[in-house]
Short mmCIF file of C-alpha atoms and ligand atoms in Angstrom, two decimals:
data_model
loop_
_atom_site.label_atom_id
_atom_site.label_comp_id
_atom_site.label_asym_id
_atom_site.label_seq_id
_atom_site.Cartn_x
_atom_site.Cartn_y
_atom_site.Cartn_z
CA MET A 22 -40.97 -27.38 -105.20
CA LYS A 23 -41.59 -23.82 -103.98
CA ASN A 24 -38.41 -23.51 -102.86
CA PRO A 25 -35.48 -24.23 -105.36
CA ILE A 26 -32.91 -24.07 -101.98
CA PHE A 27 -34.77 -26.56 -100.01
CA PHE A 28 -35.08 -28.96 -103.32
CA LEU A 29 -31.27 -28.53 -103.66
CA ILE A 30 -30.72 -29.59 -100.16
CA ILE A 31 -33.13 -32.69 -100.77
CA LEU A 32 -31.05 -33.18 -103.50
CA PHE A 33 -27.87 -33.18 -102.17
CA ILE A 34 -28.60 -35.14 -99.27
CA SER A 35 -30.27 -38.04 -100.90
CA LEU A 36 -27.43 -38.22 -103.61
CA SER A 37 -24.64 -38.65 -100.86
CA PHE A 38 -26.97 -40.98 -99.38
CA SER A 39 -26.97 -42.96 -102.48
CA ALA A 40 -23.01 -42.58 -102.57
CA GLN A 41 -22.61 -44.30 -99.61
CA LYS A 42 -25.26 -46.99 -100.13
CA ASP A 43 -22.95 -48.88 -103.05
CA ASN A 44 -21.29 -50.35 -100.07
CA THR A 45 -24.43 -51.40 -97.65
CA ASP A 46 -23.78 -54.98 -98.12
CA THR A 47 -19.84 -54.64 -97.98
CA PRO A 48 -18.92 -53.44 -94.53
CA ASN A 49 -15.75 -51.07 -94.10
CA ILE A 50 -13.90 -52.42 -90.99
CA VAL A 51 -11.56 -50.62 -88.82
CA PHE A 52 -9.85 -52.83 -86.76
CA ILE A 53 -8.00 -51.01 -84.00
CA MET A 54 -5.37 -52.78 -82.13
CA SER A 55 -3.07 -51.38 -79.44
CA ASP A 56 0.18 -53.19 -77.47
CA ASP A 57 -0.49 -54.97 -73.95
CA HIS A 58 -3.73 -53.51 -73.01
CA ALA A 59 -4.75 -55.21 -70.18
CA VAL A 60 -8.87 -55.83 -69.81
CA SER A 61 -9.06 -54.72 -66.52
CA ALA A 62 -7.54 -50.92 -67.93
CA VAL A 63 -10.96 -50.80 -70.63
CA SER A 64 -13.72 -49.37 -68.28
CA ALA A 65 -16.63 -50.96 -70.43
CA TYR A 66 -15.36 -53.99 -68.54
CA LYS A 67 -16.36 -52.95 -65.06
CA ASP A 68 -13.15 -54.05 -63.38
CA TRP A 69 -11.08 -52.88 -60.43
CA LEU A 70 -9.76 -50.14 -62.68
CA SER A 71 -12.99 -49.02 -64.34
CA GLU A 72 -13.67 -45.94 -62.14
CA ILE A 73 -10.04 -44.96 -61.47
CA ALA A 74 -9.07 -44.26 -65.34
CA PRO A 75 -11.84 -44.52 -67.80
CA THR A 76 -11.94 -45.19 -71.54
CA PRO A 77 -14.69 -43.30 -72.54
CA ASN A 78 -14.31 -43.57 -76.15
CA ILE A 79 -13.00 -47.00 -76.06
CA ASP A 80 -16.54 -47.68 -74.11
CA ARG A 81 -18.73 -46.19 -77.00
CA ILE A 82 -17.83 -49.16 -79.08
CA ALA A 83 -19.18 -51.37 -76.62
CA GLU A 84 -22.11 -48.98 -76.26
CA LYS A 85 -23.25 -49.10 -80.04
CA GLY A 86 -22.16 -52.73 -79.78
CA MET A 87 -20.79 -55.77 -78.43
CA LEU A 88 -18.46 -56.47 -75.18
CA MET A 89 -17.00 -59.77 -75.40
CA THR A 90 -15.51 -60.75 -72.29
CA ARG A 91 -13.92 -64.46 -72.48
CA THR A 92 -11.54 -63.56 -75.68
CA PHE A 93 -8.40 -65.46 -75.53
CA ASN A 94 -4.89 -65.54 -77.21
CA THR A 95 -3.65 -68.61 -78.41
CA ASN A 96 0.27 -67.39 -77.41
CA SER A 97 0.51 -64.41 -75.55
CA ILE A 98 3.02 -61.93 -76.85
CA CYS A 99 3.26 -59.47 -79.55
CA GLY A 100 4.53 -60.34 -83.07
CA PRO A 101 2.76 -64.39 -82.24
CA SER A 102 -0.53 -63.28 -81.38
CA ARG A 103 -0.52 -60.21 -84.28
CA ALA A 104 0.70 -63.57 -86.91
CA SER A 105 -2.16 -65.32 -85.69
CA ILE A 106 -4.16 -62.76 -86.12
CA LEU A 107 -3.29 -62.25 -89.87
CA THR A 108 -3.32 -65.51 -90.73
CA GLY A 109 -6.04 -67.44 -88.19
CA LYS A 110 -3.71 -69.69 -87.58
CA TYR A 111 -1.75 -71.17 -84.43
CA SER A 112 2.16 -70.02 -83.78
CA HIS A 113 3.58 -73.66 -84.62
CA VAL A 114 1.21 -73.13 -87.90
CA ASN A 115 2.17 -69.73 -89.27
CA GLY A 116 5.17 -70.66 -88.22
CA PHE A 117 5.87 -67.13 -86.30
CA PHE A 118 6.30 -68.22 -82.55
CA LYS A 119 8.40 -66.26 -80.67
CA ASN A 120 9.63 -62.31 -80.79
CA GLU A 121 13.09 -63.04 -79.89
CA LYS A 122 15.12 -64.97 -82.06
CA GLY A 123 12.35 -66.08 -83.74
CA GLY A 124 12.80 -64.79 -87.27
CA ASP A 125 10.68 -62.84 -89.04
CA PHE A 126 6.98 -63.46 -90.61
CA ASP A 127 6.53 -65.19 -93.70
CA GLY A 128 4.21 -62.40 -95.76
CA SER A 129 3.87 -64.85 -98.40
CA GLN A 130 1.62 -66.85 -96.82
CA MET A 131 -2.19 -66.45 -96.66
CA THR A 132 -3.64 -63.55 -94.52
CA PHE A 133 -6.93 -61.81 -93.92
CA PRO A 134 -5.92 -58.38 -95.66
CA LYS A 135 -5.02 -60.51 -98.65
CA LEU A 136 -8.29 -61.62 -98.86
CA PHE A 137 -9.92 -58.48 -98.60
CA GLN A 138 -7.50 -56.96 -101.02
CA LYS A 139 -8.15 -59.55 -103.39
CA SER A 140 -12.40 -59.04 -102.93
CA GLY A 141 -11.92 -55.18 -104.23
CA TYR A 142 -11.32 -53.65 -100.55
CA GLN A 143 -8.85 -51.20 -100.29
CA THR A 144 -6.46 -52.06 -97.44
CA ALA A 145 -4.19 -50.22 -94.84
CA VAL A 146 -2.08 -50.79 -91.97
CA ILE A 147 -0.88 -48.10 -89.92
CA GLY A 148 0.96 -48.00 -86.77
CA LYS A 149 2.51 -51.00 -84.78
CA TRP A 150 3.29 -53.92 -87.02
CA HIS A 151 6.15 -55.75 -85.20
CA LEU A 152 6.55 -59.04 -87.59
CA GLY A 153 9.90 -58.07 -88.79
CA THR A 154 8.71 -58.35 -92.59
CA THR A 155 7.61 -55.98 -95.00
CA PRO A 156 3.79 -55.57 -94.91
CA THR A 157 1.75 -58.05 -97.04
CA GLY A 158 -1.75 -57.53 -98.67
CA PHE A 159 -1.91 -54.01 -98.12
CA ASP A 160 -2.34 -50.89 -100.51
CA TYR A 161 -1.18 -48.67 -98.44
CA SER A 162 0.76 -49.12 -94.96
CA LYS A 163 2.92 -46.96 -92.83
CA VAL A 164 4.39 -48.99 -90.14
CA MET A 165 7.11 -48.21 -87.43
CA ILE A 166 10.31 -50.42 -87.48
CA ASN A 167 12.45 -48.79 -84.69
CA TRP A 168 13.37 -50.40 -81.68
CA GLY A 169 13.53 -53.65 -83.02
CA GLY A 170 10.15 -53.12 -84.96
CA GLN A 171 8.48 -52.01 -81.26
CA GLY A 172 8.30 -48.33 -82.54
CA THR A 173 8.94 -45.84 -79.82
CA TYR A 174 6.81 -43.28 -78.02
CA PHE A 175 9.00 -40.50 -79.32
CA ASN A 176 10.49 -40.16 -82.91
CA PRO A 177 9.07 -43.23 -84.22
CA VAL A 178 10.58 -44.34 -87.42
CA PHE A 179 8.19 -45.56 -90.24
CA LEU A 180 8.80 -47.92 -93.44
CA VAL A 181 5.80 -46.34 -96.05
CA ASN A 182 4.69 -48.55 -98.60
CA GLY A 183 8.17 -50.98 -97.96
CA LYS A 184 10.04 -48.28 -99.29
CA ASP A 185 10.46 -44.99 -97.84
CA THR A 186 11.53 -44.25 -94.22
CA ILE A 187 10.58 -41.57 -92.18
CA VAL A 188 10.74 -40.21 -88.81
CA GLU A 189 8.33 -38.60 -87.24
CA ARG A 190 8.95 -35.84 -84.89
CA GLN A 191 5.88 -33.67 -84.17
CA ARG A 192 3.80 -36.03 -82.62
CA HIS A 193 3.64 -38.92 -79.71
CA SER A 194 3.17 -41.97 -81.63
CA SER A 195 -0.06 -42.47 -80.74
CA ALA A 196 -1.26 -39.16 -81.91
CA GLN A 197 1.22 -39.86 -85.12
CA VAL A 198 -0.72 -42.95 -85.64
CA ALA A 199 -4.18 -41.63 -84.92
CA HIS A 200 -3.15 -38.32 -87.52
CA ASP A 201 -2.18 -40.69 -90.59
CA ALA A 202 -5.12 -42.97 -90.03
CA ILE A 203 -7.61 -40.21 -90.51
CA LYS A 204 -5.61 -38.50 -93.35
CA TRP A 205 -5.73 -42.22 -94.80
CA LEU A 206 -9.38 -42.17 -94.50
CA ASP A 207 -9.84 -39.00 -95.97
CA GLU A 208 -7.36 -38.23 -98.34
CA LYS A 209 -5.46 -41.36 -99.93
CA ARG A 210 -7.83 -44.18 -100.35
CA ASP A 211 -9.65 -44.85 -103.41
CA LYS A 212 -13.69 -43.77 -101.89
CA LYS A 213 -15.18 -45.62 -104.42
CA LYS A 214 -14.34 -48.99 -102.74
CA PRO A 215 -14.57 -50.63 -99.32
CA PHE A 216 -11.67 -49.90 -96.42
CA MET A 217 -10.27 -52.76 -94.49
CA LEU A 218 -8.14 -50.38 -91.96
CA MET A 219 -5.82 -52.02 -89.34
CA TYR A 220 -4.94 -49.03 -87.10
CA GLN A 221 -2.44 -50.06 -84.29
CA PHE A 222 -0.62 -48.39 -81.42
CA LYS A 223 2.53 -48.98 -79.51
CA ALA A 224 1.16 -47.73 -76.58
CA PRO A 225 0.52 -48.85 -73.45
CA HIS A 226 3.52 -51.05 -74.28
CA ARG A 227 7.01 -50.82 -71.72
CA PRO A 228 8.87 -48.38 -71.83
CA TRP A 229 5.39 -46.57 -70.65
CA GLN A 230 6.13 -42.92 -72.03
CA PRO A 231 2.91 -40.88 -72.28
CA ASP A 232 2.55 -37.88 -73.75
CA GLU A 233 2.79 -34.71 -72.06
CA GLU A 234 -1.07 -33.55 -72.10
CA PHE A 235 -1.76 -36.95 -69.86
CA LYS A 236 1.08 -36.47 -67.58
CA SER A 237 -1.16 -34.43 -65.19
CA LEU A 238 -3.60 -37.00 -65.04
CA PHE A 239 -3.21 -39.39 -61.55
CA THR A 240 -1.10 -36.82 -59.85
CA ASP A 241 -3.31 -36.79 -56.68
CA GLY A 242 -2.05 -39.96 -54.33
CA ASP A 243 -1.49 -43.31 -54.80
CA LEU A 244 -3.46 -45.75 -56.81
CA PRO A 245 -5.05 -48.98 -55.33
CA HIS A 246 -2.88 -52.21 -55.85
CA PRO A 247 -4.68 -55.19 -57.29
CA VAL A 248 -5.74 -58.34 -54.63
CA ASN A 249 -2.86 -60.61 -54.95
CA PHE A 250 0.02 -57.74 -55.39
CA ASN A 251 1.79 -59.73 -53.10
CA ASP A 252 1.26 -62.92 -54.14
CA ASP A 253 4.01 -65.44 -52.97
CA TYR A 254 4.13 -67.74 -55.44
CA ASN A 255 2.96 -70.83 -52.85
CA GLY A 256 2.08 -73.97 -55.09
CA ARG A 257 3.38 -72.51 -58.46
CA GLU A 258 6.92 -73.04 -59.44
CA ALA A 259 7.15 -71.93 -62.50
CA ALA A 260 5.42 -68.44 -61.28
CA LYS A 261 8.70 -68.17 -58.48
CA LYS A 262 10.94 -68.86 -61.47
CA GLN A 263 10.11 -65.62 -63.59
CA TRP A 264 11.99 -61.89 -63.82
CA MET A 265 8.88 -59.93 -64.16
CA GLU A 266 8.45 -58.47 -60.51
CA ILE A 267 7.28 -54.82 -60.40
CA GLU A 268 9.30 -55.27 -57.00
CA ASN A 269 12.66 -56.71 -58.22
CA HIS A 270 12.87 -56.47 -62.05
CA MET A 271 11.51 -53.05 -63.01
CA ASN A 272 14.37 -50.91 -64.96
CA ARG A 273 15.36 -47.56 -64.35
CA ARG A 274 13.81 -46.44 -67.91
CA ASP A 275 10.55 -48.11 -66.84
CA LEU A 276 10.80 -45.88 -63.60
CA LYS A 277 12.18 -42.78 -65.79
CA ILE A 278 15.58 -42.11 -63.72
CA ASP A 279 17.07 -39.59 -65.11
CA PRO A 280 20.76 -40.95 -66.09
CA PRO A 281 24.26 -38.77 -65.04
CA GLU A 282 25.33 -36.66 -67.19
CA GLY A 283 28.46 -37.52 -70.06
CA LEU A 284 27.69 -41.40 -70.84
CA SER A 285 28.31 -43.00 -73.73
CA ARG A 286 25.74 -44.52 -75.49
CA TYR A 287 26.45 -47.88 -74.63
CA GLU A 288 26.76 -46.67 -70.58
CA LEU A 289 23.57 -44.89 -70.93
CA ASN A 290 21.74 -47.93 -72.24
CA GLU A 291 23.24 -50.13 -69.25
CA TYR A 292 22.36 -47.29 -67.10
CA TYR A 293 18.71 -47.51 -68.22
CA SER A 294 18.49 -51.50 -68.63
CA TYR A 295 19.69 -51.79 -65.16
CA GLY A 296 17.55 -53.84 -62.49
CA ASN A 297 16.34 -56.26 -65.61
CA GLN A 298 17.57 -58.93 -63.93
CA GLY A 299 17.13 -58.57 -60.52
CA GLU A 300 19.75 -55.83 -59.56
CA PHE A 301 18.78 -53.80 -56.71
CA TRP A 302 18.58 -49.86 -57.09
CA THR A 303 16.46 -47.48 -55.38
CA PRO A 304 15.86 -44.01 -56.17
CA ASN A 305 17.18 -42.82 -52.92
CA ASP A 306 18.74 -44.83 -49.62
CA THR A 307 15.63 -44.14 -47.78
CA LEU A 308 12.79 -45.85 -49.71
CA GLN A 309 13.16 -49.85 -48.88
CA GLY A 310 11.10 -52.79 -49.06
CA ALA A 311 7.14 -52.39 -49.45
CA ALA A 312 7.57 -48.64 -49.77
CA LEU A 313 10.02 -49.24 -52.64
CA LYS A 314 7.61 -51.74 -54.19
CA ASN A 315 4.64 -49.40 -53.90
CA TRP A 316 6.70 -46.55 -55.31
CA LYS A 317 7.43 -48.53 -58.73
CA TYR A 318 4.23 -49.68 -58.66
CA GLN A 319 2.59 -45.89 -58.82
CA ARG A 320 5.37 -44.84 -61.27
CA TYR A 321 4.61 -47.38 -63.29
CA ILE A 322 0.82 -47.59 -63.02
CA LYS A 323 0.30 -43.59 -63.49
CA ASP A 324 2.38 -44.07 -66.89
CA TYR A 325 0.73 -47.03 -68.20
CA LEU A 326 -2.53 -45.82 -67.61
CA ARG A 327 -1.69 -42.10 -69.06
CA CYS A 328 -0.90 -44.11 -72.10
CA VAL A 329 -4.32 -45.85 -72.07
CA ALA A 330 -5.47 -42.47 -71.93
CA GLY A 331 -3.64 -41.72 -75.34
CA VAL A 332 -5.50 -44.56 -77.36
CA ASP A 333 -8.70 -43.72 -76.02
CA LYS A 334 -8.39 -39.74 -77.09
CA ALA A 335 -6.77 -41.38 -80.68
CA VAL A 336 -9.71 -43.77 -80.44
CA GLY A 337 -12.09 -41.17 -79.95
CA LYS A 338 -10.76 -38.80 -82.98
CA MET A 339 -11.06 -41.85 -85.23
CA LEU A 340 -14.87 -42.48 -84.19
CA ASP A 341 -15.64 -39.10 -84.57
CA TYR A 342 -14.14 -39.08 -87.96
CA LEU A 343 -16.45 -42.10 -88.52
CA GLU A 344 -19.80 -40.58 -87.52
CA GLU A 345 -18.83 -37.32 -89.48
CA ASN A 346 -18.14 -38.64 -92.57
CA ASN A 347 -21.54 -40.54 -92.39
CA LEU A 348 -19.53 -44.33 -91.78
CA SER A 349 -20.38 -45.13 -88.80
CA GLU A 350 -23.48 -47.39 -89.89
CA ASN A 351 -21.64 -49.46 -92.33
CA THR A 352 -18.46 -49.97 -90.35
CA VAL A 353 -17.27 -52.94 -88.55
CA VAL A 354 -15.23 -51.03 -85.55
CA ILE A 355 -13.22 -53.38 -83.63
CA TYR A 356 -10.90 -52.46 -80.75
CA THR A 357 -8.30 -55.03 -79.54
CA SER A 358 -5.01 -55.44 -78.05
CA ASP A 359 -2.45 -58.05 -78.91
CA GLN A 360 -2.75 -59.50 -75.68
CA GLY A 361 -3.43 -58.86 -72.10
CA PHE A 362 -0.88 -57.42 -69.43
CA TYR A 363 -0.22 -57.63 -65.82
CA LEU A 364 -0.95 -54.46 -63.85
CA GLY A 365 0.11 -55.40 -60.55
CA GLU A 366 -1.72 -58.55 -60.41
CA HIS A 367 0.84 -61.47 -58.77
CA GLY A 368 3.07 -58.26 -58.26
CA TRP A 369 3.87 -58.82 -61.76
CA PHE A 370 4.08 -56.64 -64.93
CA ASP A 371 4.60 -58.24 -68.75
CA LYS A 372 2.23 -60.83 -70.05
CA ARG A 373 3.48 -64.46 -71.77
CA TRP A 374 1.27 -66.87 -68.93
CA MET A 375 -2.03 -68.47 -69.56
CA TYR A 376 -3.20 -66.83 -66.28
CA GLU A 377 -6.37 -64.79 -66.84
CA GLU A 378 -4.73 -61.13 -67.15
CA SER A 379 -2.13 -62.04 -70.02
CA LEU A 380 -4.43 -64.52 -71.80
CA LYS A 381 -7.61 -62.27 -72.09
CA MET A 382 -7.75 -59.79 -74.54
CA PRO A 383 -10.04 -56.43 -74.65
CA PHE A 384 -12.38 -56.84 -78.00
CA LEU A 385 -14.92 -54.65 -78.43
CA ILE A 386 -17.04 -54.54 -81.68
CA SER A 387 -19.68 -52.54 -83.38
CA TYR A 388 -21.18 -52.68 -86.29
CA PRO A 389 -24.80 -50.90 -86.21
CA LYS A 390 -26.58 -53.43 -88.95
CA ILE A 391 -26.30 -56.67 -87.39
CA VAL A 392 -25.12 -55.91 -83.44
CA GLU A 393 -27.36 -54.86 -80.84
CA PRO A 394 -26.17 -51.73 -78.75
CA GLU A 395 -24.71 -52.58 -75.28
CA SER A 396 -25.02 -56.65 -75.86
CA ILE A 397 -22.44 -58.74 -73.89
CA ASN A 398 -21.22 -61.84 -75.04
CA SER A 399 -19.07 -64.26 -72.88
CA ASN A 400 -18.35 -67.32 -75.68
CA LEU A 401 -14.86 -69.10 -75.31
CA LEU A 402 -13.27 -66.81 -78.10
CA LEU A 403 -9.42 -66.79 -79.53
CA ASN A 404 -7.63 -64.51 -81.57
CA ILE A 405 -8.00 -66.99 -84.77
CA ASP A 406 -11.11 -66.34 -84.79
CA PHE A 407 -10.61 -62.88 -85.90
CA ALA A 408 -9.63 -63.59 -89.00
CA PRO A 409 -12.67 -65.80 -90.14
CA THR A 410 -14.74 -63.53 -88.07
CA LEU A 411 -13.95 -60.73 -90.54
CA LEU A 412 -13.95 -62.63 -93.60
CA ASP A 413 -17.41 -63.72 -92.65
CA LEU A 414 -18.62 -60.23 -92.37
CA ALA A 415 -17.50 -58.94 -95.67
CA GLY A 416 -19.04 -62.40 -97.23
CA ILE A 417 -15.53 -63.23 -98.45
CA ASP A 418 -14.80 -67.09 -98.12
CA ILE A 419 -12.84 -68.23 -95.37
CA PRO A 420 -10.29 -70.87 -96.39
CA LYS A 421 -10.67 -73.97 -94.99
CA ASP A 422 -7.05 -74.35 -93.78
CA MET A 423 -7.96 -71.70 -91.31
CA GLN A 424 -7.81 -72.87 -87.64
CA GLY A 425 -10.28 -70.20 -85.97
CA GLN A 426 -13.82 -70.03 -86.29
CA SER A 427 -16.05 -67.50 -87.59
CA PHE A 428 -17.89 -65.96 -84.79
CA LEU A 429 -20.57 -63.85 -86.73
CA PRO A 430 -23.65 -65.91 -85.79
CA GLN A 431 -22.88 -64.66 -82.20
CA LEU A 432 -22.96 -60.92 -83.34
CA LYS A 433 -26.30 -61.80 -83.88
CA SER A 434 -27.18 -62.61 -81.03
CA ASN A 435 -27.42 -65.94 -81.37
CA PHE A 436 -25.30 -67.31 -78.07
CA ASP A 437 -24.58 -70.39 -78.59
CA ASP A 438 -21.59 -72.21 -77.50
CA VAL A 439 -18.77 -71.56 -80.18
CA ARG A 440 -16.53 -74.43 -78.38
CA ASP A 441 -16.23 -75.61 -74.97
CA ALA A 442 -12.60 -75.07 -73.97
CA VAL A 443 -9.40 -72.65 -75.55
CA TYR A 444 -6.14 -74.31 -76.52
CA TYR A 445 -3.31 -72.33 -75.52
CA HIS A 446 0.62 -72.48 -76.31
CA TYR A 447 3.52 -70.25 -75.13
CA TYR A 448 7.10 -71.04 -76.35
CA GLU A 449 9.77 -68.22 -75.72
CA TYR A 450 12.48 -68.46 -73.32
CA PRO A 451 14.36 -67.40 -71.27
CA LYS A 452 14.28 -64.20 -72.38
CA TRP A 453 12.58 -61.96 -71.73
CA HIS A 454 11.27 -62.60 -68.19
CA MET A 455 11.74 -66.27 -67.50
CA VAL A 456 8.65 -67.27 -68.35
CA GLN A 457 8.75 -71.37 -68.60
CA PRO A 458 7.05 -72.74 -71.56
CA HIS A 459 4.18 -73.88 -70.93
CA TYR A 460 0.30 -75.33 -72.59
CA GLY A 461 -2.85 -75.79 -71.38
CA ILE A 462 -6.39 -76.05 -71.92
CA ARG A 463 -9.19 -73.49 -70.13
CA THR A 464 -12.81 -74.31 -70.39
CA SER A 465 -15.59 -71.72 -68.88
CA ARG A 466 -14.70 -73.12 -65.43
CA TYR A 467 -11.61 -74.52 -65.30
CA LYS A 468 -7.63 -74.23 -66.39
CA LEU A 469 -4.92 -77.12 -66.34
CA ILE A 470 -1.44 -75.78 -67.22
CA HIS A 471 1.65 -78.24 -68.27
CA PHE A 472 4.68 -76.06 -67.59
CA TYR A 473 7.39 -77.93 -69.34
CA TYR A 474 10.41 -77.25 -70.68
CA ASP A 475 13.12 -77.54 -67.99
CA MET A 476 10.25 -78.43 -65.38
CA ASP A 477 7.49 -81.28 -65.32
CA GLU A 478 4.86 -79.15 -63.38
CA TRP A 479 1.11 -79.04 -63.63
CA GLU A 480 -1.45 -76.47 -62.47
CA LEU A 481 -4.93 -76.41 -62.14
CA TYR A 482 -7.44 -73.52 -61.27
CA ASP A 483 -10.83 -73.24 -60.37
CA LEU A 484 -11.99 -70.10 -61.83
CA GLU A 485 -15.32 -69.76 -60.12
CA THR A 486 -13.66 -70.14 -56.70
CA ASP A 487 -10.30 -68.99 -57.49
CA PRO A 488 -10.51 -66.23 -60.41
CA ASN A 489 -7.32 -65.19 -59.53
CA GLU A 490 -5.39 -68.25 -59.41
CA MET A 491 -4.02 -68.41 -56.35
CA ASN A 492 -4.61 -71.75 -55.35
CA ASN A 493 -3.17 -74.69 -57.59
CA LEU A 494 -5.35 -77.68 -56.98
CA TYR A 495 -3.50 -80.20 -59.10
CA ALA A 496 -2.18 -82.26 -56.32
CA ASN A 497 -5.29 -82.22 -54.63
CA SER A 498 -6.88 -85.97 -54.93
CA ASN A 499 -10.24 -84.33 -55.31
CA TYR A 500 -9.80 -83.23 -58.43
CA TYR A 501 -8.53 -86.26 -59.74
CA THR A 502 -11.12 -87.12 -62.04
CA LEU A 503 -11.56 -83.71 -63.56
CA ILE A 504 -7.64 -83.58 -64.36
CA LYS A 505 -7.83 -86.83 -66.06
CA LYS A 506 -10.94 -85.67 -68.18
CA LEU A 507 -9.04 -82.47 -68.66
CA LYS A 508 -6.38 -83.87 -69.98
CA LYS A 509 -7.94 -86.35 -72.12
CA ARG A 510 -9.69 -83.39 -73.81
CA LEU A 511 -6.06 -81.28 -74.01
CA LYS A 512 -4.20 -83.85 -76.11
CA LYS A 513 -7.80 -84.01 -78.55
CA LEU A 514 -7.11 -80.09 -79.19
CA GLN A 515 -3.72 -80.60 -79.54
CA ARG A 516 -4.61 -83.07 -82.50
CA GLN A 517 -7.51 -80.99 -83.63
CA TYR A 518 -5.14 -77.70 -83.90
CA LYS A 519 -1.43 -80.21 -85.22
CA ASP A 520 0.40 -79.61 -82.06
CA ASP A 521 0.89 -82.91 -80.74
CA MET A 522 4.42 -82.98 -81.00
CA THR A 523 6.56 -84.39 -78.51
CA LEU A 524 7.69 -82.79 -75.43
CA GLU A 525 11.37 -82.76 -76.93
CA GLU A 526 9.68 -81.15 -80.41
CA MET A 527 8.66 -78.43 -78.56
CA ARG A 528 11.81 -77.73 -76.63
CA GLU A 529 13.48 -77.71 -79.73
CA MET A 530 11.29 -74.47 -81.14
CA THR A 531 12.10 -72.72 -77.43
CA ASP A 532 15.76 -73.21 -78.64
CA MET A 533 15.32 -72.46 -82.30
CA VAL A 534 17.70 -69.10 -83.11
CA VAL A 535 16.79 -67.44 -85.86
CA GLU A 536 18.38 -63.99 -86.54
CA ARG A 537 15.90 -61.36 -87.99
CA ILE A 538 17.07 -60.61 -91.27
CA TYR A 539 14.97 -57.64 -91.65
CA ASN A 540 17.09 -54.71 -90.00
CA GLU A 541 16.11 -51.15 -89.95
CA GLU A 542 19.54 -50.16 -89.73
CA ASN A 543 19.87 -50.86 -93.17
CA LEU A 544 17.58 -48.54 -94.32
CA ASN A 545 18.12 -45.17 -94.66
CA THR A 546 15.87 -42.40 -92.82
CA ARG A 547 15.10 -38.80 -93.53
C1 LIG B 613 10.67 -55.81 -74.96
C2 LIG B 613 10.56 -55.83 -73.52
C3 LIG B 613 10.14 -56.97 -72.72
C4 LIG B 613 8.77 -57.35 -73.60
C5 LIG B 613 9.26 -57.75 -74.75
C6 LIG B 613 8.18 -58.14 -75.65
N1 LIG B 613 11.90 -54.94 -72.93
O1 LIG B 613 11.74 -57.01 -75.63
O2 LIG B 613 9.98 -56.13 -71.48
O3 LIG B 613 8.44 -58.40 -72.85
O4 LIG B 613 9.56 -56.31 -75.42
O5 LIG B 613 6.92 -57.62 -75.78
S1 LIG B 613 12.61 -53.78 -73.05
O6 LIG B 613 13.38 -53.67 -72.14
O7 LIG B 613 13.07 -52.96 -74.69
O8 LIG B 613 11.14 -52.67 -72.66
S2 LIG B 613 5.79 -57.26 -76.65
O9 LIG B 613 4.86 -56.70 -77.16
O10 LIG B 613 7.01 -57.21 -78.14
O11 LIG B 613 5.81 -58.88 -76.74
CA1 LIG B 614 2.45 -56.64 -76.84
#
């Protein structure tokens, strides 16, 4: 070698390559999850908001890997979805089926992070957790615990490793979570081991408070409405009774109305939550009717999308970090959300329903070793599949009692059906939003739902001819045979997943009141 500097450079490159190489068969995992991020607000899906509110960084994952177009939730609210993701089990099996008065997550049960940890991975969870109990199965955890475990956009309170609590005042919660996650990767983890990081945002959850830097977005005129913004809920009894209409159930906190001065803490809370139960208010007396509804929608959708922009930026930071540190080839990167959300469809905000907007979860995954760039997959997948799939990717045995299925073969471009139908069950009622408990089945074309708590209503949709689910076909005699077939399949799924209780027993689950033991007010914050 003539040039010693050249030699040294080559030596350095090959050494750092071999250091990376140690882990080639055990991929690292970065599982990114936001809260309430609808598929329509991830531009890779090319849905109705994609040009208005692009998410270029989240989309990078699909450019490099795969976009899953039919990934569904098993119970569309925060805690229950997270519990299903961790355990690979339905809510009634893992025991966490409601947020409101549903108790705490039993962290002593088997979860996929525990299995990663046992197999020699460094594991961490940073950001939103919302399961009540202290995280288990992690070498490092820093999770938001204030506002009932929801965390807040500003001054969020974090619990660190189940012991110390800290209020982070310097950054918006999304920027803080990004900062902490990168710090853990860069400085805190044991670099000799592969890692599994859960990187989880509060945004874009209610009350949609974006970081200052995104407030200048969407200031130029109104954003469009979804096609069924003015739904009249004809033929759908449960939909007529909810409390989640943009027009009638948004409160002053949601819409950023400043309170008068001098209110006590209690009065302030009353002031801000005014509107939740349909109380009428208007920001000025001239704004009424359709104009008022549009005004509320604009305030809502713009702030929601600004929060999404903050998440997108934080995702970009993580992807950059992985690239700059030679980690992206050997890291599985996933972007998802605990469930979907209504962005004005049916006139709504929030989630819970088995209708598409809240049933669907965004799911983008990159892993250059096996996933072809820019691939698209439309298999029927569930959140309970995430745990077995991640374990499979890492070559860790999947416990027999996990109810989900690994979709690793689908990542390798084998697009055989994982399943022919998915099963769903939602329990929480009446708080929040008065969504009637229901269960149902969705095949690639049809959806059959039973609302059973204090009504006995069935709904059937043909998703091919009616993708917005406006036309309930249940009473149409042409569908008699199909309904019979779907009910039979539904029963079979209930037996398969051990959810074949009586309606009375299901109602008891809704009525069950289990107060949270875990209470952040008892913790010392500094
Ligand atoms: C809070 C919200 C509800 C929301 C639930 C569940 N009310 O209670 O609107 O549906 O969270 O959200 S708020 O007045 O506190 O904003 S979830 O993400 O935890 O499922
Ligand atoms: Ca959520």
